[in-house]
Every structure is written in C-alpha cells, then in structure tokens.
Amino acid sequence: MDNILEIKNLTKVYNDAGGEIKVLDGVSLQVKKGKFIVFIGPSGSGKSTLLNIIGLLDKATSGEVFFEGKDILKLKEDKRAKLRLGKFGFVFQFDSLLPDFTVLENVNMPSLLKGKSNFERAKKLLAKFGIEALSDKMPPSISGGEKQRVAIARALMNSPKLLLADEPTGNLDGERKERIFKDFAAAASEGLTVLMVTHDVKAAEFADECYRIAEGKITLCS
Ligand code: ADP
Ligand code: MG
C-alpha cells in the first residue's frame, strides 16, 4: 500500500446561531508518498478546516484519516502530539516565527522541543533554501518572503513525512510565490508529501495533483 494518506468520508459540521454549516461533506482522498498536492478554493470553502483536521489541530465530525495505515483521528492526545512534532511539518499564512529568537534558533526550535537540539541541521536547512545569511537576524527585521522560507525550513527540521501548508504564499507577490511553490515541488521530489491549500490557481502549475474544494466537496481541478 503506497498511500501515505487516505481520507475516508470526512465531515465537519459547525453549529451556530444560524443552524448547521456543513464545511466538509463526505470528503475522500488518497495521497501517494512524495506528491505535491494543491487544494484550491475560495475563502470560507473549508481549506483550513481540512488541513487542520489532517494535521490533528482540529477534530472531525465524522470520517477517518489514515496516515501510514493508521486511523490517526482515533489516537489519544499524547500520540497526536508526537505525530505533530515528529512526522508533520506546518507552514501557516501569517508570520509564525518567534520574534525574540534568531532565524537559526527558530529553525532549530522543533528539534529542541523534541529534546534533540540540532543546530547543524538547522544551518544546513537554511543553506538549502539560500538564506544562511539570515541566521543571526531577528524575524521582525527580514522580509515576508524570507520569513516564509524560514518557516518552511523550520517545518522540515524534524524530517517530517507530511508537510501541511495553509496559504503559505498568501502575503507574497508573484515571484516570491513561485519560489515557494518550487521549494515545495523540490521537497516532494525528494520524497516529502506536501499538502498545500491556497486560493492561487497558479499553484496548480507546480503541483503533481490539484483538487478544487467547494461546497464541502473535493473534485479534481479541471
Ligand atoms: P478557508 O480556509 O477555506 O477560508 P475555513 O476552513 O477557515 O475556510 O472555514 C470554512 C467555513 O467554516 C467558513 O464558513 C467558516 O466561517 C466556518 N467556520 C470555521 N471555523 C468555525 C467555527 N469555529 N465555528 C463556526 N464556523 C466556523
Ligand atoms: Mg483558511
């Protein structure tokens, strides 16, 4: 079985004053290892909800998410935390770097949280993304595009199997966006599985597979 991820009949329903909102309405999907998968949909279509459920940051209403063959939605919190730290990497839209730590310390942080600080690997990752010159800078003093590349380096620190990126280029202009898309495509070609949600249709050009998310359903991009 070469699917690293298998989503079966996933639903997410919110109840609010106006009644029920079915954000995910029976979503099923199979993802092979080493693919760069893009989900495109308008604001409010459930992109973050989908990614957060897969990343164990939010709970599903029903359905199953198999990661490496195991239904991870059934795991207890300690196992969930271990997966998030060890096997998943996260990149978010907005600046999520710790402002009082240097770029290098930010990238090293996941390994520190794991109890195995590894500045050598952090330096290598910065070099890989061509931003080693930023090592000693504080995040507030670098550009938006640089911040996102640092965030990607940080997400890769613990050698995750699955990278989850929620509109990572939301604040960037065209050229910087493409650079990030290319980074993800390159990481996928090295074996990392990347799920990225975006409202940028251009992302599809860089991905192995593209899905459209709308009205609670996922369909192949046309
Ligand atoms: P996207 O990331 O595509 O913009 P989201 O996944 O953030 O969309 O949200 C999908 C829908 O779910 C939106 O209509 C949003 O208003 C609704 N929603 C998200 N979080 C909550 C919540 N905690 N309570 C009620 N509705 C929510
Ligand atoms: Mg969102």
CSV table of C-alpha atoms in Angstrom, one decimal, residues 74-181:
chain,number,residue,atom,x,y,z
A,74,LYS,CA,-8.6,7.8,16.9
A,75,LEU,CA,-5.3,8.5,18.6
A,76,LYS,CA,-5.1,9.8,22.2
A,77,GLU,CA,-3.7,13.3,22.7
A,78,ASP,CA,-0.2,12.2,23.6
A,79,LYS,CA,0.2,10.2,20.4
A,80,ARG,CA,-1.3,13.0,18.4
A,81,ALA,CA,1.2,15.5,19.8
A,82,LYS,CA,4.0,13.1,19.0
A,83,LEU,CA,2.8,12.8,15.4
A,84,ARG,CA,2.5,16.6,15.0
A,85,LEU,CA,6.1,17.1,16.3
A,86,GLY,CA,7.8,14.1,14.7
A,87,LYS,CA,6.0,13.4,11.4
A,88,PHE,CA,4.1,16.5,10.4
A,89,GLY,CA,5.5,19.9,9.4
A,90,PHE,CA,3.3,23.0,9.4
A,91,VAL,CA,3.6,26.2,7.5
A,92,PHE,CA,0.9,28.9,8.0
A,93,GLN,CA,-0.1,32.0,6.1
A,94,PHE,CA,0.9,34.6,8.6
A,95,ASP,CA,4.2,35.1,10.2
A,96,SER,CA,4.5,32.3,12.8
A,97,LEU,CA,8.2,32.8,13.8
A,98,LEU,CA,9.1,33.6,17.3
A,99,PRO,CA,10.2,37.3,17.2
A,100,ASP,CA,12.6,37.1,20.2
A,101,PHE,CA,14.6,34.3,18.8
A,102,THR,CA,17.1,34.4,15.8
A,103,VAL,CA,16.3,32.9,12.5
A,104,LEU,CA,18.6,30.0,13.3
A,105,GLU,CA,17.0,29.4,16.7
A,106,ASN,CA,13.6,29.5,15.1
A,107,VAL,CA,14.6,26.8,12.6
A,108,ASN,CA,16.2,24.7,15.4
A,109,MET,CA,13.1,25.0,17.7
A,110,PRO,CA,11.3,21.8,16.6
A,111,SER,CA,14.4,19.7,17.4
A,112,LEU,CA,14.7,21.5,20.7
A,113,LEU,CA,11.1,20.6,21.5
A,114,LYS,CA,11.9,17.0,20.7
A,115,GLY,CA,14.7,17.2,23.2
A,116,LYS,CA,17.4,16.9,20.5
A,117,SER,CA,18.7,20.3,19.6
A,118,ASN,CA,20.5,20.1,16.2
A,119,PHE,CA,21.9,23.4,15.1
A,120,GLU,CA,24.0,21.7,12.4
A,121,ARG,CA,20.8,20.5,10.7
A,122,ALA,CA,19.2,23.9,11.1
A,123,LYS,CA,22.2,25.6,9.4
A,124,LYS,CA,22.0,23.0,6.6
A,125,LEU,CA,18.3,23.7,6.0
A,126,LEU,CA,19.0,27.5,5.9
A,127,ALA,CA,21.7,26.9,3.3
A,128,LYS,CA,19.4,24.6,1.3
A,129,PHE,CA,16.9,27.5,1.0
A,130,GLY,CA,19.7,30.0,0.3
A,131,ILE,CA,19.1,32.0,3.4
A,132,GLU,CA,22.0,31.1,5.6
A,133,ALA,CA,23.0,34.8,5.6
A,134,LEU,CA,19.9,35.4,7.7
A,135,SER,CA,20.9,33.0,10.5
A,136,ASP,CA,21.6,35.7,13.2
A,137,LYS,CA,18.8,38.1,12.2
A,138,MET,CA,15.7,38.6,14.3
A,139,PRO,CA,12.5,37.7,12.4
A,140,PRO,CA,11.0,41.3,12.5
A,141,SER,CA,13.9,42.5,10.5
A,142,ILE,CA,13.5,40.2,7.5
A,143,SER,CA,11.1,40.3,4.6
A,144,GLY,CA,7.8,38.5,4.2
A,145,GLY,CA,9.2,36.1,1.6
A,146,GLU,CA,12.2,35.4,3.7
A,147,LYS,CA,10.0,34.7,6.7
A,148,GLN,CA,8.1,32.1,4.8
A,149,ARG,CA,11.3,30.4,3.7
A,150,VAL,CA,12.5,30.3,7.3
A,151,ALA,CA,9.1,28.9,8.3
A,152,ILE,CA,9.5,26.1,5.6
A,153,ALA,CA,13.0,25.3,6.9
A,154,ARG,CA,11.6,25.1,10.4
A,155,ALA,CA,8.8,22.8,9.2
A,156,LEU,CA,11.4,20.5,7.8
A,157,MET,CA,13.6,20.5,10.9
A,158,ASN,CA,12.4,17.2,12.3
A,159,SER,CA,12.3,15.5,8.9
A,160,PRO,CA,8.6,15.2,8.7
A,161,LYS,CA,6.8,12.8,6.3
A,162,LEU,CA,3.9,15.2,5.7
A,163,LEU,CA,4.1,18.9,5.2
A,164,LEU,CA,0.9,20.8,5.6
A,165,ALA,CA,0.9,24.4,4.3
A,166,ASP,CA,-2.1,26.7,4.7
A,167,GLU,CA,-1.9,29.6,2.2
A,168,PRO,CA,1.8,29.9,2.8
A,169,THR,CA,2.1,32.5,0.0
A,170,GLY,CA,-1.0,34.5,1.0
A,171,ASN,CA,1.1,37.6,1.7
A,172,LEU,CA,3.6,37.3,-1.1
A,173,ASP,CA,3.8,38.7,-4.6
A,174,GLY,CA,4.2,36.7,-7.8
A,175,GLU,CA,7.9,36.0,-8.0
A,176,ARG,CA,8.2,35.1,-4.3
A,177,LYS,CA,5.1,32.9,-4.5
A,178,GLU,CA,6.6,30.9,-7.3
A,179,ARG,CA,9.8,30.4,-5.4
A,180,ILE,CA,7.8,28.9,-2.5
A,181,PHE,CA,5.8,26.6,-4.9
